[in-house]
Tab-separated table of N, CA and C in Angstrom:
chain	number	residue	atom	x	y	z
A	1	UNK	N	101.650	115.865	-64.460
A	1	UNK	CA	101.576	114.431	-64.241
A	1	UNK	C	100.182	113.917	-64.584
A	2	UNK	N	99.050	114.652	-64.241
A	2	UNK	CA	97.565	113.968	-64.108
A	2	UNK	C	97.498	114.075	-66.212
A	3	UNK	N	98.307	114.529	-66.946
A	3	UNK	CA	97.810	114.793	-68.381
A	3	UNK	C	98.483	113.850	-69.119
A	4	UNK	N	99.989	113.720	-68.647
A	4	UNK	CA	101.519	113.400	-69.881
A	4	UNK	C	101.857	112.348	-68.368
A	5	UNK	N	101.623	112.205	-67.504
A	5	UNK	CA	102.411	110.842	-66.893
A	5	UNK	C	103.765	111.100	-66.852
A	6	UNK	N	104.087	112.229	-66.354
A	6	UNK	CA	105.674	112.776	-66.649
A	6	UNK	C	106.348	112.170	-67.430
A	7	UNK	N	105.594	112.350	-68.585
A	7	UNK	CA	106.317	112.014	-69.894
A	7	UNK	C	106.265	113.549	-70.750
A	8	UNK	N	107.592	114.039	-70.997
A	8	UNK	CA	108.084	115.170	-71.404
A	8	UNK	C	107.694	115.195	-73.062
A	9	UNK	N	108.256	114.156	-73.429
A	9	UNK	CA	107.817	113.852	-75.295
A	9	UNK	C	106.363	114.421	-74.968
A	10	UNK	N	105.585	113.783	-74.488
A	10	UNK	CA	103.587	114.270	-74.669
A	10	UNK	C	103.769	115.576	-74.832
A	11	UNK	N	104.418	116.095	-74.078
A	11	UNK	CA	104.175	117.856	-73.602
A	11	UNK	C	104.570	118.106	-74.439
A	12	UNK	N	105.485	118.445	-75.815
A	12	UNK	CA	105.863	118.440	-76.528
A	12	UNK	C	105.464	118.149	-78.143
A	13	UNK	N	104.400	117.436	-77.771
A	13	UNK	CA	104.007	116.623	-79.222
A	13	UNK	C	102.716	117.418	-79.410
A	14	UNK	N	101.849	118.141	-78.066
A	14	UNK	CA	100.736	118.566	-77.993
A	14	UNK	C	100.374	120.083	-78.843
A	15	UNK	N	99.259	119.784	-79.743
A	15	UNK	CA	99.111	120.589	-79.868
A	15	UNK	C	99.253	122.390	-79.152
A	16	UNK	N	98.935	121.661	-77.928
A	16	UNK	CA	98.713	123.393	-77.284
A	16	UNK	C	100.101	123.090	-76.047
A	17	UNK	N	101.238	122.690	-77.014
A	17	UNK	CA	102.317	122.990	-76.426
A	17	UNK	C	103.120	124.344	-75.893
A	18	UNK	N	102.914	125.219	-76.619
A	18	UNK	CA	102.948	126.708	-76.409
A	18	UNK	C	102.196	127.130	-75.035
A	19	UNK	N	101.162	126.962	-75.316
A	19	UNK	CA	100.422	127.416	-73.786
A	19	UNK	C	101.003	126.412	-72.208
A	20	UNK	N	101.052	125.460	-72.357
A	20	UNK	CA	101.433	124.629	-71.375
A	20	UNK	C	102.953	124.818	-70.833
A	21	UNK	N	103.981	125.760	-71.824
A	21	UNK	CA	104.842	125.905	-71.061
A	21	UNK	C	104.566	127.130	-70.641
A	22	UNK	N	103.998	128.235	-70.820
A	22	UNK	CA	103.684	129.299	-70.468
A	22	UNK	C	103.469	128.889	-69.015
A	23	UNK	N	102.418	128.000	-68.818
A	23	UNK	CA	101.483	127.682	-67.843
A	23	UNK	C	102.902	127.130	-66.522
A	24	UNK	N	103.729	126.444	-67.095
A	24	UNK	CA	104.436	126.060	-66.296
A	24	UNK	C	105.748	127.038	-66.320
A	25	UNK	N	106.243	127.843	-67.081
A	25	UNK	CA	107.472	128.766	-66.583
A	25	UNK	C	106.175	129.619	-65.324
A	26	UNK	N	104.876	130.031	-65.783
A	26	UNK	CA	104.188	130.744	-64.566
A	26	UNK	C	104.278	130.055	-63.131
A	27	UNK	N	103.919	128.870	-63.084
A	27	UNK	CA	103.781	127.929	-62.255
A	27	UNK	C	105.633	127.921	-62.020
A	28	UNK	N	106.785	127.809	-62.163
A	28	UNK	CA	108.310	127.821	-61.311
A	28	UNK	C	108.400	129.487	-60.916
A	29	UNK	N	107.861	130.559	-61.644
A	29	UNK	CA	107.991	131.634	-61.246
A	29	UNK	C	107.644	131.890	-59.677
A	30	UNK	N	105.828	131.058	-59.610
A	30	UNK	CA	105.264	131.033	-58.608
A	30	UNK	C	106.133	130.277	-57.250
A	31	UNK	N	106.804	129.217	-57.644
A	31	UNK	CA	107.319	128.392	-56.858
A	31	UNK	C	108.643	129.002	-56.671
A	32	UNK	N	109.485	129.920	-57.268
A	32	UNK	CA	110.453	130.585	-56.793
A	32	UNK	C	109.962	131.733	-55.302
A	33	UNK	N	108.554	132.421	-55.917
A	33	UNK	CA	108.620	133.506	-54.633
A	33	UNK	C	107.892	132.612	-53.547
A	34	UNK	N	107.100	131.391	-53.983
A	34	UNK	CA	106.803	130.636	-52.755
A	34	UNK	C	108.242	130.639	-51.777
A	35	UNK	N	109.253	130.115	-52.208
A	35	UNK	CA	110.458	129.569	-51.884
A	35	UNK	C	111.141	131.067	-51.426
A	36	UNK	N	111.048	131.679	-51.810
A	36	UNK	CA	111.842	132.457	-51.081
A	36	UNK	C	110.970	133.756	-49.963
A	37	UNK	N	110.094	133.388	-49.782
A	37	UNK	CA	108.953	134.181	-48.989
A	37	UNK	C	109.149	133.702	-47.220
A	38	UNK	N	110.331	134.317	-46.998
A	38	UNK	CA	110.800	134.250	-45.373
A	38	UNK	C	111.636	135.667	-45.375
A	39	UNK	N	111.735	135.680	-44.600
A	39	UNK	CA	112.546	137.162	-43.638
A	39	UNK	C	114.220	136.217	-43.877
A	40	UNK	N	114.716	135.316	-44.104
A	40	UNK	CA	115.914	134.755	-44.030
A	40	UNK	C	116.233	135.253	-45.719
A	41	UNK	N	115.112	134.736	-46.859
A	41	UNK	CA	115.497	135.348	-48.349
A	41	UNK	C	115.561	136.791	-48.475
A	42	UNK	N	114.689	137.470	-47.466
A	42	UNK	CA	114.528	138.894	-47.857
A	42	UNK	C	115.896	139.467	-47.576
A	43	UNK	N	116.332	138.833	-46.648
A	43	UNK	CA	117.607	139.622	-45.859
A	43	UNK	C	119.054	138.995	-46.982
A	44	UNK	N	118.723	137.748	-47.374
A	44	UNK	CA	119.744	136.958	-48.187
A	44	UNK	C	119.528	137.542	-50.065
A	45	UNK	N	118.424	137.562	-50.083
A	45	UNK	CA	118.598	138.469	-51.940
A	45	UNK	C	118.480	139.936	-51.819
A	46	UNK	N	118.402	140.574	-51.190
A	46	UNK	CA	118.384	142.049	-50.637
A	46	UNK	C	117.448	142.853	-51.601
A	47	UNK	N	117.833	143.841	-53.179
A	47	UNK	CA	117.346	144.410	-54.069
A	47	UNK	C	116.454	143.636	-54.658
A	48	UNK	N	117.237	142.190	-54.677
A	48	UNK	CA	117.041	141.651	-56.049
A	48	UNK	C	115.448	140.591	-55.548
A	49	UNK	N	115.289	140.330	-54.029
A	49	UNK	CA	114.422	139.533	-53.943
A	49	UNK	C	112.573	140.856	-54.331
A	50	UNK	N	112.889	141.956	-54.345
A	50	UNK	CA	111.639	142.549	-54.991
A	50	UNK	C	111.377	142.449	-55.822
A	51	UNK	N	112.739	142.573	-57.031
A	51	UNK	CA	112.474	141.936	-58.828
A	51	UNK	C	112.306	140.795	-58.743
A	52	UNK	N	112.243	139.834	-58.158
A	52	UNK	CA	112.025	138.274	-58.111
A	52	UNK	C	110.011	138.448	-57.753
A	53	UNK	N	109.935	138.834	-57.056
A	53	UNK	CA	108.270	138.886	-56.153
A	53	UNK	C	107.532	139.737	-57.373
A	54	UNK	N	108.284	140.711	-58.156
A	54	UNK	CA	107.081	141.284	-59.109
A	54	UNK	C	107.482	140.606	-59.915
A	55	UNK	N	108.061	139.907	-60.568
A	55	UNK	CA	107.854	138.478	-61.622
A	55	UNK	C	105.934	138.055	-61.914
A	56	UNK	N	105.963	138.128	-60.253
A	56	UNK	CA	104.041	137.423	-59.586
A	56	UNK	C	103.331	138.267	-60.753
A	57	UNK	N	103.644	139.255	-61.469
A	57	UNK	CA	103.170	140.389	-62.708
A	57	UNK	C	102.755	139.495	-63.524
A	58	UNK	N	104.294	138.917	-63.842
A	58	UNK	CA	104.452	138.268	-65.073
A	58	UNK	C	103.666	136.978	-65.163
A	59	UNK	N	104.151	136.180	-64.254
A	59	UNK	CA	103.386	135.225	-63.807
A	59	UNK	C	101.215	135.348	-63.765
A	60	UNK	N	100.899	136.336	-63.794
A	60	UNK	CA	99.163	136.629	-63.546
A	60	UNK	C	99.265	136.708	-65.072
A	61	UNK	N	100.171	137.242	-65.814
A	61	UNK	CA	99.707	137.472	-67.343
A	61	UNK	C	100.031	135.706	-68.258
A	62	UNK	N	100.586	135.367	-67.857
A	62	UNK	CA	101.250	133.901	-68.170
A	62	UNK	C	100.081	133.281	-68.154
A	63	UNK	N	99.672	133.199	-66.575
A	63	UNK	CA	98.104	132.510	-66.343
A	63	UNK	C	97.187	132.487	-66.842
A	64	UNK	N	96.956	134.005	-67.398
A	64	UNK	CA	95.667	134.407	-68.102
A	64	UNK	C	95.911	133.600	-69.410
A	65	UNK	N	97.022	134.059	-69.905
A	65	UNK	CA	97.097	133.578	-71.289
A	65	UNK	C	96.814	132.024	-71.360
A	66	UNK	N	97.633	131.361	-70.086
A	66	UNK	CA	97.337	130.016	-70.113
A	66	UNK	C	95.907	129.423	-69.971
A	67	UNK	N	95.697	129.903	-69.266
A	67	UNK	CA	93.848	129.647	-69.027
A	67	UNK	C	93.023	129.775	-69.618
A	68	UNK	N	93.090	131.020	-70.408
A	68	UNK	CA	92.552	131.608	-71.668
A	68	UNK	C	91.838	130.670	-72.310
A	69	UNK	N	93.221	129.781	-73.227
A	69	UNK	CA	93.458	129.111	-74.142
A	69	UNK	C	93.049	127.776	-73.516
A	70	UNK	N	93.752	127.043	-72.634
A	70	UNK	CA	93.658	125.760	-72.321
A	70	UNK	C	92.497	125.595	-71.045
A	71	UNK	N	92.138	127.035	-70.478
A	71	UNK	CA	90.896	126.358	-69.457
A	71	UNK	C	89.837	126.712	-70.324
A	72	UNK	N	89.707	126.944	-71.673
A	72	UNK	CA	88.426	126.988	-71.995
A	72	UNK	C	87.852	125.262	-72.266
A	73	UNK	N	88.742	124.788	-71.971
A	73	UNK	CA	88.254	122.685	-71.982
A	73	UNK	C	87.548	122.845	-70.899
A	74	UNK	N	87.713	123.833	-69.430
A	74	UNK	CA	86.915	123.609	-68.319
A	74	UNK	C	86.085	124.783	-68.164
A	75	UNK	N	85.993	125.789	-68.905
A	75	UNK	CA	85.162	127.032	-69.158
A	75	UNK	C	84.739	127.128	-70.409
A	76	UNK	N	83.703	126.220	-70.559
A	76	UNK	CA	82.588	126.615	-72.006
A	76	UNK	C	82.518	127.943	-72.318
A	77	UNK	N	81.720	128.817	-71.289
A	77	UNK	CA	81.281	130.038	-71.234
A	77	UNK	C	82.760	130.440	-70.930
A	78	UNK	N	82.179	132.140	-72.411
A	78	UNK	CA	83.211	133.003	-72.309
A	78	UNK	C	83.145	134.079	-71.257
A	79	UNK	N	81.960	134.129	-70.617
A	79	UNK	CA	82.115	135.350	-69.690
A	79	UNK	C	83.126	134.821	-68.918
A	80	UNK	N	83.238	133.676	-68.097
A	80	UNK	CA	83.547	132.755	-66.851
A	80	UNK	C	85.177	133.493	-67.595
A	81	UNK	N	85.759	133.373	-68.864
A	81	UNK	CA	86.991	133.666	-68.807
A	81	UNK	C	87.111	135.488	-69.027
A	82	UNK	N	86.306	136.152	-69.465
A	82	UNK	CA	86.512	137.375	-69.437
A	82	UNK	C	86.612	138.113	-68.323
A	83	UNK	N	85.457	137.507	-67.135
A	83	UNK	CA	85.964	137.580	-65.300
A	83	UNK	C	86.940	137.226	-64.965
A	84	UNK	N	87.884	136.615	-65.547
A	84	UNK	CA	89.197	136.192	-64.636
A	84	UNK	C	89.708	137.094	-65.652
A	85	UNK	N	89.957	137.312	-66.542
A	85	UNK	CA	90.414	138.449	-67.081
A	85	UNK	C	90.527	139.666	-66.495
A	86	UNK	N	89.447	140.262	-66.628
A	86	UNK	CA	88.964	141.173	-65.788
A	86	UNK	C	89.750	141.559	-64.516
A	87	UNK	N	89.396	140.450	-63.698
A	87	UNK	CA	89.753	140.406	-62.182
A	87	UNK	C	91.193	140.575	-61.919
A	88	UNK	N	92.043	139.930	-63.092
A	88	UNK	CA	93.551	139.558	-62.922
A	88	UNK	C	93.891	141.262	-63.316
A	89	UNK	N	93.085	142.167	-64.332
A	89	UNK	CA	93.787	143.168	-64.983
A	89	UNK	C	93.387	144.115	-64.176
A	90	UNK	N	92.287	144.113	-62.847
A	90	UNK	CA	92.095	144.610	-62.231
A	90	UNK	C	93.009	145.003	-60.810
A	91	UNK	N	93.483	143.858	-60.443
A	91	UNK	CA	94.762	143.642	-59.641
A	91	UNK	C	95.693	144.253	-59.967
A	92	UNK	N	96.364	144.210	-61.329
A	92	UNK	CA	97.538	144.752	-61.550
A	92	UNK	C	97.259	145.880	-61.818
A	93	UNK	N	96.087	146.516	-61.901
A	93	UNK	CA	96.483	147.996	-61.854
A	93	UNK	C	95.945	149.106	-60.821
A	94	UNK	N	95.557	148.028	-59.776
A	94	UNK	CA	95.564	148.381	-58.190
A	94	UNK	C	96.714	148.770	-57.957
A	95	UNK	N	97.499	147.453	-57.792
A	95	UNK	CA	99.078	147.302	-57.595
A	95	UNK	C	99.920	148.240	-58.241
A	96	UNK	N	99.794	148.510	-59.483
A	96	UNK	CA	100.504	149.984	-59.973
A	96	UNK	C	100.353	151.683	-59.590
A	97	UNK	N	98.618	151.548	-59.036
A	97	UNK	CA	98.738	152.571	-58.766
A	97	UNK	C	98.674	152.844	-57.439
A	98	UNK	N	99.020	151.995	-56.672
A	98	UNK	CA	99.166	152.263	-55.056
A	98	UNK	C	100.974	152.128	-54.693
A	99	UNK	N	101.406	151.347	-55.470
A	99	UNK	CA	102.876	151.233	-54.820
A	99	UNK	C	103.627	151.389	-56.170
A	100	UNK	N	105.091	151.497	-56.049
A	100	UNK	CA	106.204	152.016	-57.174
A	100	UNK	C	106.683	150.000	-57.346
A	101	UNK	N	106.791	150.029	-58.430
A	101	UNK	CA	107.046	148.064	-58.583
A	101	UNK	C	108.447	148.203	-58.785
A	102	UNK	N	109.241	149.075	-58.777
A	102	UNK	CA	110.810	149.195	-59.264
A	102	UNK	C	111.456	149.644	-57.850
């Protein structure tokens, strides 16, 4: 809203249309395990609500890519994005090697 005025054509016409849906399938991914993050979903999607929560994978790589590209308008400096780089690829392979993701 604060860019395109929920106007869908803008999003669309923009050059860095590619990244911005990235940015936003990351952003409904996020808002799915927001949404289902109670003891009522865990018990109601059973298997399937763990493949839903490591999506959050997919979603950190989405981000990066999105940010990458489109927060360098708010990150001049490349270190500032090679630290979130960093930090994000650092996470996920905490997360791999402490717990089984399947």
């Amino acid at each position: 809203n604060f860019f395109f005025g929920w106007d869908i054509s803008k999003l669309t016409q923009n050059p860095n249309s590619l990244f911005l849906a990235l940015g936003t399938l990351a952003f409904l991914i996020l808002a799915a395990m927001a949404a289902t993050s109670t003891d009522w979903a865990m018990r109601t999607l059973g298997r399937h609500w763990k493949t839903l929560h490591n999506l959050g994978f997919v979603a950190l790589i989405l981000v990066l890519v999105h940010s990458f590209k489109l927060g360098l308008v708010f990150m001049s400096q490349m270190t500032v994005a090679a630290v979130i780089i960093l930090l994000g690829a650092f996470f996920v392979v905490q997360k791999i090697r402490h717990t089984k993701l399947i």
